Amino acid sequence: MFKVDLIVRDYKPKLITELFYHCSKHKFNLKHQKESRYSLMASPSEKLENSPQIVNDERKQEEENFAYAAQLVNSSVLSMSLQSAIELGVFDIIAKAGDAAKLSAQEIVAQMPTTNPDAPRMLDRILRMLASHSVLACSLENEDLRVYGLNDVTKLFVTNEDGVSLGPFMSLLQDKVFLDSWFELKGAILEGGIPFHRVRGMHAFEYPSLDQKFNQVFNKAMYNQTTLVLKKILEVYKGFENLGKVVDVGGGLGGTLNQITSKYPHLKGINFDLPHVVEHAPSYPGVEHVGGDMFESVPSGDAIFMKWILHDWSDEHCLKLLKNCYKAIPDNGNVIVMEAILPTVPETKSADRCTSQMDVLMMTQNPGGKERSKKEFLALATGAGFSGIRFDCFVCNFTPIDDYQQAIPEAPDSSQHLHTSTQSSSNNTPDAPSLAAAAENLQLVATEELQEHITEQPDVFQALLCNIFKHKFNLKHQKESRYSLMASPSEKLENSPQIVNDERKQEEENFAYAAQLVNSSVLSMSLQSAIELGVFDIIAKAGDAAKLSAQDIVAQMPTTNPDAPRMLDRILRMLASHSVLACSLENEDSRVYGLNDVSKLFVTNEDGVSLGPFMSLLQDKVFFDSCGGGEGESLEYTPTWIVAISLDIGLDSLEDGTEVQIKSLTRQKYVSAENGGGMNVTVDRDSPSSWEIFKLWRVFYTQFQFRTSQGQFLTCTGLGCSVSATAGSPSTTETFDVERNNDRVHIKTTTGDYLQATLGGQLTTDFSGKPGWDSNAATFQMIIVSNNLHGDYQLANGYGHNEAKRVLKSLTLLRSELKGAILEGGIPFNRVHGMHAFEYPSLDQKFNQVINKAMYNQTTLVMKKILEVYKGFQNLGKVVDVGGSLGGTLNQITSKYPHVKGINFDLPHVVEHAPSYPGVEHVGGDMFESVPTGDAIFMKWILHDWSDEHCLKLLKNCYKAIPDNGNVIVMEAILPTVPETNSADRCTSQMDVLMMTQCPGGKERSKKEFLALATSAGFSGIRFECFVCNFMIMEFYK
């Protein structure tokens, strides 16, 4: 407990209490002494739980916990959108406009090769979301036009004076090999369309009926989400209590209404949805199920309720729906809408981040689907005839909105206060001007103990105040124990040591945050794996305050993998760095994990629900791949048993074993092999059966053969022939090229003749010219029948069955393989690709180019900063760069220190292609056998690729290669033993999990682990020289 006396001049005492509470995260009692003097007494143990302020604070914290958990649930949107912005060249376009340039989405799109009229709107939504994450600066011009500028984080993604940026490294981690991603988002912006439709050939509302597994995932997620959120809504929102009849429009199976009528039994509920939905709805007391089309009419009631309906639809659809709702309620009725609220200008708190991410997600799924601002909701309401809107409360990131027909008096003070308090609940601190004003009017009367600290270290006290108030101050001694604090925001202190150091720290933080963004997809994948493994439920079952080690948790899992505890511990350590779990040490090195208020939201609660299924929904392959296809090839829905290696192939949803139906667009008839095969191949069937199903055999790239249900192949001998199904084995005449545009295809022979459906119902090869994509005789709809493998099949990759031995790749995403690796053993990369990460690039030249470009950019960017700070090379004569690849790192070193002779050492097949650099000699060899001698050995990002055993062998070779006064200079990230929540440590812990998925034994290490390696290899110790760009320069000395 401590006490500080304050003299307050012309300011409200209540703000001082609030100010100190927010600054210190500590509760205080404010007591008036005399005149303008007040005392603040810290009271950590005082029982204030029931005071209005504390209850409100707990409410705010509960909301923040949910908002952060919800943000985690769809966190993959951030990395995908950032990647699309990089591919679109957004940051470079802004940078080329000038240092302080601010451009609208329209101005940015004008610099892109696109004719899509929706591109500015779509891009604006992406940039708005990025701005909410502080990746861009954003402000308003005029009333509604957002403009965007670069900040210190974005500049790291802009090609700099050396021609490099973090962008290529982002591209590497978002590449298909690492993450099958939303690359179709870029294509949708440049070319138009809805990403989901571009991948699936249908709308998101149509798809679940064709995929029962996904339908179950979707329904379970919606049920869990609805149950969880609506329970909280009903604790706060009282708008149902005076109603008689409520209609839930788009109510699904009626679960929502059941919750409402259970709390208000006097209500009569009408659950209204499409007929095929409500026909399977269970019976609930007080709920009647009614089928219909909400865009035609809506059943009448005292109020209409719509939960997460409007964000699925365009403004035009919403207006039509709201007009129907208007007609269905009496003059004093209203429409209760439950939706997220999107701020016009992006804000950085978790609730708004979550909403803006969901907005981009909606854009990828539904035609016109989007989140809206208050102003947009008001425009919809008045456009549909309503008098106005009441924004009643804010719960679990959603706001119940009342659209009312007639103007009514203002709500009572209590509800108005509720509105005010809930809207401010997501703010963590008072407005900045209030803080500054309060700070400028403070005088400090120090206690004897505080007086001693101020007298001994006044600079430290000033720095403390600067960190608390985010404001610079002058501290002036008045008399005795009194000091005055004068805010001085404009004072020119740029050259003072403290300010220079602050700028250095900020530069480091900017880089750490950008690096965290680069591999941010690791967070969502790891969290999903923890959910699938039941980690949170296991901890919860151990007791309210339980703390378990990874070993304890793994003991409850169905696994015999001896490495499971170590692997799981690294995942949990990373999650704890993101405040998803609590973590502490038992003994010296054993981490134990407990639940916090965030992770409890992923634990099955008393209602049997959690946020876990919604996380599973957004991480499901159907959503995860909904934007696949840009720089990396898409992993589409169709064949779950095999997909193409990430080579340069096309149409990779049409893999070997895929069953398809082919329908003529002009005749609206299906292609049929009568009797399952033979001479008669017609285009005359109204509905498909087994005769109308063909199994694809990929031959090469976009070339396929079509096999009938009886095993024969479609065949054609030349121009003008009729297609038959008589070939027992395939050759050139049974091979066809497939050109695809969404679900429409052209099929042509290897001689270039297009197949067409004749008016007589035949399939022939006499179409004249090149067909367009309209409904002509040569354009067909290709319908994917099943994602399951039926009958016999061939093993093949994107280059055909003759090269099946090259790489056989499982469709399962890395996140699922991470779960499998924990339960069954192995390295996720090996499980997916059948080889080590170091072997793979030689078989995939496109990915090899991606990784080389990324490493070059990363190395150039970081080494430049390293050489500005680290001076360890200046007194050396000969430096050996072990694992130096093509020698770019040594070239930077020797360019700064021309007297240094550089030996670039790597595998022979690597250095044989290395370019010539002044002062650099390329030497081939195996670092695990021996290392060339030199005054010093340099290793950059080498040790984290290898196990402790490999590292010891390498370090011992390095020890032999240097003189007694030599050292080994190691550049690596440092992992804290106990997780910390700053960006640098989050980035490192995410990278640690990523290394686990890629390299046998690869991992990030703590200082203690590095010291153990050094001493075991014979070194006397380590000097930790400097920390730059999230990496530590260490000198291992003899």
CSV table of C-alpha atoms in Angstrom, one decimal, residues 650-873:
chain,number,residue,atom,x,y,z
A,650,GLY,CA,-4.2,-25.3,-63.2
A,651,LEU,CA,-7.7,-26.6,-62.5
A,652,ASP,CA,-6.5,-28.3,-59.3
A,653,SER,CA,-10.0,-28.8,-58.0
A,654,LEU,CA,-10.4,-31.3,-60.9
A,655,GLU,CA,-8.1,-34.0,-59.5
A,656,ASP,CA,-7.8,-37.7,-60.3
A,657,GLY,CA,-10.8,-39.6,-59.0
A,658,THR,CA,-13.1,-36.5,-59.0
A,659,GLU,CA,-16.6,-37.4,-60.1
A,660,VAL,CA,-18.4,-34.8,-62.3
A,661,GLN,CA,-21.6,-34.3,-64.3
A,662,ILE,CA,-21.5,-32.2,-67.5
A,663,LYS,CA,-24.6,-30.1,-68.5
A,664,SER,CA,-25.2,-28.2,-71.7
A,665,LEU,CA,-26.1,-24.6,-71.0
A,666,THR,CA,-28.0,-24.2,-74.3
A,667,ARG,CA,-30.0,-27.4,-74.1
A,668,GLN,CA,-30.1,-27.6,-70.3
A,669,LYS,CA,-29.5,-31.4,-70.7
A,670,TYR,CA,-26.8,-33.7,-69.2
A,671,VAL,CA,-24.2,-35.5,-71.1
A,672,SER,CA,-24.9,-39.2,-70.8
A,673,ALA,CA,-23.0,-42.4,-71.6
A,674,GLU,CA,-25.9,-44.7,-72.2
A,675,ASN,CA,-25.7,-48.1,-70.5
A,676,GLY,CA,-22.7,-46.7,-68.7
A,677,GLY,CA,-20.5,-46.8,-71.8
A,678,GLY,CA,-20.6,-47.6,-75.5
A,679,MET,CA,-21.3,-45.9,-78.8
A,680,ASN,CA,-24.1,-43.7,-77.6
A,681,VAL,CA,-23.0,-40.6,-75.8
A,682,THR,CA,-25.8,-38.1,-75.9
A,683,VAL,CA,-26.8,-34.7,-74.5
A,684,ASP,CA,-30.5,-35.4,-73.7
A,685,ARG,CA,-31.0,-36.3,-70.0
A,686,ASP,CA,-33.1,-34.0,-67.8
A,687,SER,CA,-31.7,-35.3,-64.6
A,688,PRO,CA,-28.5,-37.2,-63.8
A,689,SER,CA,-27.9,-40.8,-62.8
A,690,SER,CA,-24.9,-43.1,-62.8
A,691,TRP,CA,-24.8,-42.9,-66.6
A,692,GLU,CA,-24.3,-39.1,-66.4
A,693,ILE,CA,-21.3,-39.4,-64.0
A,694,PHE,CA,-17.7,-39.3,-65.3
A,695,LYS,CA,-14.6,-39.9,-63.3
A,696,LEU,CA,-11.6,-37.6,-64.1
A,697,TRP,CA,-8.1,-38.9,-64.9
A,698,ARG,CA,-5.6,-36.0,-64.9
A,699,VAL,CA,-3.0,-36.5,-67.6
A,700,PHE,CA,-1.0,-33.3,-67.5
A,701,TYR,CA,-1.7,-29.8,-66.3
A,702,THR,CA,-5.2,-29.0,-67.7
A,703,GLN,CA,-5.5,-32.3,-69.7
A,704,PHE,CA,-8.0,-34.9,-68.6
A,705,GLN,CA,-9.5,-38.2,-69.6
A,706,PHE,CA,-13.2,-39.0,-68.8
A,707,ARG,CA,-14.0,-42.5,-67.6
A,708,THR,CA,-17.6,-43.8,-67.5
A,709,SER,CA,-19.2,-45.9,-64.7
A,710,GLN,CA,-18.4,-49.1,-66.7
A,711,GLY,CA,-14.8,-48.2,-67.1
A,712,GLN,CA,-14.7,-47.0,-70.7
A,713,PHE,CA,-13.2,-43.7,-71.7
A,714,LEU,CA,-14.8,-40.9,-73.8
A,715,THR,CA,-13.1,-40.8,-77.2
A,716,CYS,CA,-13.0,-38.8,-80.4
A,717,THR,CA,-11.1,-39.4,-83.6
A,718,GLY,CA,-11.1,-35.9,-85.1
A,719,LEU,CA,-12.9,-32.9,-86.4
A,720,GLY,CA,-16.7,-33.4,-86.9
A,721,CYS,CA,-16.8,-36.8,-85.1
A,722,SER,CA,-19.4,-37.8,-82.6
A,723,VAL,CA,-18.0,-38.6,-79.1
A,724,SER,CA,-18.4,-42.2,-77.9
A,725,ALA,CA,-17.3,-44.2,-74.8
A,726,THR,CA,-15.8,-47.2,-76.4
A,727,ALA,CA,-12.1,-47.0,-75.5
A,728,GLY,CA,-11.1,-49.6,-72.9
A,729,SER,CA,-7.7,-47.8,-72.2
A,730,PRO,CA,-6.8,-44.2,-72.7
A,731,SER,CA,-4.5,-42.6,-75.3
A,732,THR,CA,-4.2,-39.3,-77.2
A,733,THR,CA,-7.7,-39.6,-78.7
A,734,GLU,CA,-9.2,-40.0,-75.2
A,735,THR,CA,-7.4,-36.9,-73.8
A,736,PHE,CA,-9.2,-33.5,-73.6
A,737,ASP,CA,-8.2,-30.0,-72.6
A,738,VAL,CA,-10.5,-28.4,-70.1
A,739,GLU,CA,-10.8,-24.6,-70.0
A,740,ARG,CA,-12.6,-23.4,-66.9
A,741,ASN,CA,-14.3,-20.2,-65.8
A,742,ASN,CA,-15.9,-20.8,-62.4
A,743,ASP,CA,-18.3,-23.7,-62.9
A,744,ARG,CA,-18.4,-23.2,-66.8
A,745,VAL,CA,-16.1,-25.2,-69.0
A,746,HIS,CA,-15.0,-25.7,-72.6
A,747,ILE,CA,-13.8,-29.1,-73.6
A,748,LYS,CA,-11.5,-29.5,-76.6
A,749,THR,CA,-9.6,-32.3,-78.2
A,750,THR,CA,-5.8,-32.4,-78.4
A,751,THR,CA,-6.1,-31.2,-82.0
A,752,GLY,CA,-7.9,-28.0,-80.8
A,753,ASP,CA,-11.5,-28.8,-81.7
A,754,TYR,CA,-14.2,-27.8,-79.2
A,755,LEU,CA,-17.0,-30.2,-78.2
A,756,GLN,CA,-20.5,-28.9,-78.6
A,757,ALA,CA,-24.1,-30.1,-77.9
A,758,THR,CA,-26.0,-30.3,-81.1
A,759,LEU,CA,-29.7,-29.5,-81.5
A,760,GLY,CA,-30.2,-33.2,-82.1
A,761,GLY,CA,-28.7,-34.1,-78.7
A,762,GLN,CA,-25.3,-35.4,-79.8
A,763,LEU,CA,-21.9,-34.5,-78.5
A,764,THR,CA,-19.7,-33.6,-81.4
A,765,THR,CA,-16.4,-31.8,-82.2
A,766,ASP,CA,-17.5,-29.4,-85.0
A,767,PHE,CA,-18.0,-26.1,-83.1
A,768,SER,CA,-16.9,-23.3,-85.3
A,769,GLY,CA,-14.3,-20.8,-83.9
A,770,LYS,CA,-13.4,-20.1,-80.3
A,771,PRO,CA,-16.4,-20.1,-77.9
A,772,GLY,CA,-17.1,-17.3,-75.4
A,773,TRP,CA,-18.5,-17.9,-71.9
A,774,ASP,CA,-22.1,-17.1,-72.7
A,775,SER,CA,-24.7,-19.9,-73.1
A,776,ASN,CA,-23.4,-21.2,-76.4
A,777,ALA,CA,-23.3,-24.8,-77.7
A,778,ALA,CA,-19.7,-25.3,-76.6
A,779,THR,CA,-20.1,-24.1,-73.1
A,780,PHE,CA,-21.0,-26.6,-70.4
A,781,GLN,CA,-21.6,-26.5,-66.7
A,782,MET,CA,-19.3,-28.9,-64.8
A,783,ILE,CA,-20.9,-30.1,-61.6
A,784,ILE,CA,-18.7,-31.8,-59.0
A,785,VAL,CA,-20.6,-34.8,-57.6
A,786,SER,CA,-18.7,-36.0,-54.6
A,787,ASN,CA,-15.5,-35.3,-52.7
A,788,ASN,CA,-15.2,-39.0,-51.8
A,789,LEU,CA,-13.2,-41.5,-53.6
A,790,HIS,CA,-15.3,-44.3,-55.1
A,791,GLY,CA,-14.0,-47.6,-56.6
A,792,ASP,CA,-10.6,-48.0,-58.2
A,793,TYR,CA,-8.4,-45.0,-58.6
A,794,GLN,CA,-4.9,-44.0,-59.7
A,795,LEU,CA,-2.3,-42.2,-57.6
A,796,ALA,CA,-1.1,-39.1,-59.5
A,797,ASN,CA,-0.1,-35.5,-58.9
A,798,GLY,CA,-0.5,-32.4,-61.0
A,799,TYR,CA,2.0,-33.8,-63.7
A,800,GLY,CA,0.0,-37.0,-64.3
A,801,HIS,CA,0.0,-40.6,-63.1
A,802,ASN,CA,3.4,-41.4,-64.7
A,803,GLU,CA,5.1,-39.1,-62.1
A,804,ALA,CA,3.1,-40.1,-59.1
A,805,LYS,CA,6.4,-41.1,-57.3
A,806,ARG,CA,7.5,-37.4,-57.1
A,807,VAL,CA,5.3,-36.1,-54.3
A,808,LEU,CA,2.1,-37.4,-52.8
A,809,LYS,CA,0.5,-34.7,-50.8
A,810,SER,CA,-2.3,-35.0,-48.3
A,811,LEU,CA,-5.1,-32.5,-48.4
A,812,THR,CA,-5.1,-32.0,-44.7
A,813,LEU,CA,-4.1,-28.5,-43.7
A,814,LEU,CA,-1.0,-27.9,-41.6
A,815,ARG,CA,-3.1,-27.2,-38.5
A,816,SER,CA,-4.7,-30.6,-38.7
A,817,GLU,CA,-1.3,-32.2,-39.3
A,818,LEU,CA,-0.1,-30.4,-36.2
A,819,LYS,CA,-2.7,-32.2,-34.2
A,820,GLY,CA,-1.8,-35.5,-35.9
A,821,ALA,CA,1.9,-34.9,-35.3
A,822,ILE,CA,1.2,-34.4,-31.6
A,823,LEU,CA,-0.9,-37.5,-31.3
A,824,GLU,CA,1.0,-39.8,-33.6
A,825,GLY,CA,4.5,-38.3,-34.0
A,826,GLY,CA,6.4,-36.9,-36.9
A,827,ILE,CA,6.9,-33.5,-38.5
A,828,PRO,CA,3.9,-31.8,-40.0
A,829,PHE,CA,5.8,-30.8,-43.2
A,830,ASN,CA,7.0,-34.4,-43.7
A,831,ARG,CA,3.5,-35.7,-43.1
A,832,VAL,CA,2.2,-33.4,-45.8
A,833,HIS,CA,5.0,-33.6,-48.4
A,834,GLY,CA,6.7,-36.9,-47.6
A,835,MET,CA,10.1,-35.2,-47.2
A,836,HIS,CA,12.0,-32.6,-45.2
A,837,ALA,CA,11.6,-28.9,-45.7
A,838,PHE,CA,15.2,-28.6,-46.9
A,839,GLU,CA,14.6,-31.3,-49.6
A,840,TYR,CA,11.3,-30.0,-51.0
A,841,PRO,CA,12.4,-26.8,-52.8
A,842,SER,CA,14.5,-28.7,-55.2
A,843,LEU,CA,11.3,-30.4,-56.5
A,844,ASP,CA,9.3,-27.2,-56.7
A,845,GLN,CA,11.1,-24.4,-58.5
A,846,LYS,CA,8.2,-21.9,-58.0
A,847,PHE,CA,8.3,-22.4,-54.2
A,848,ASN,CA,12.1,-22.3,-54.4
A,849,GLN,CA,12.0,-18.9,-55.9
A,850,VAL,CA,9.5,-17.7,-53.3
A,851,ILE,CA,11.7,-18.9,-50.4
A,852,ASN,CA,14.9,-17.5,-52.0
A,853,LYS,CA,13.3,-14.1,-52.5
A,854,ALA,CA,11.9,-14.1,-49.0
A,855,MET,CA,15.2,-15.0,-47.4
A,856,TYR,CA,17.0,-12.4,-49.5
A,857,ASN,CA,14.6,-9.7,-48.5
A,858,GLN,CA,14.6,-10.7,-44.9
A,859,THR,CA,18.4,-10.9,-44.7
A,860,THR,CA,19.0,-7.6,-46.5
A,861,LEU,CA,16.5,-5.8,-44.3
A,862,VAL,CA,17.7,-7.1,-41.0
A,863,MET,CA,21.5,-7.2,-41.6
A,864,LYS,CA,21.5,-3.6,-42.6
A,865,LYS,CA,20.0,-2.7,-39.1
A,866,ILE,CA,22.4,-5.2,-37.4
A,867,LEU,CA,25.5,-3.6,-39.0
A,868,GLU,CA,24.3,-0.2,-37.8
A,869,VAL,CA,24.5,-1.4,-34.2
A,870,TYR,CA,26.8,-4.4,-33.9
A,871,LYS,CA,30.6,-3.6,-34.2
A,872,GLY,CA,32.0,-7.1,-33.8
A,873,PHE,CA,33.2,-7.4,-37.4
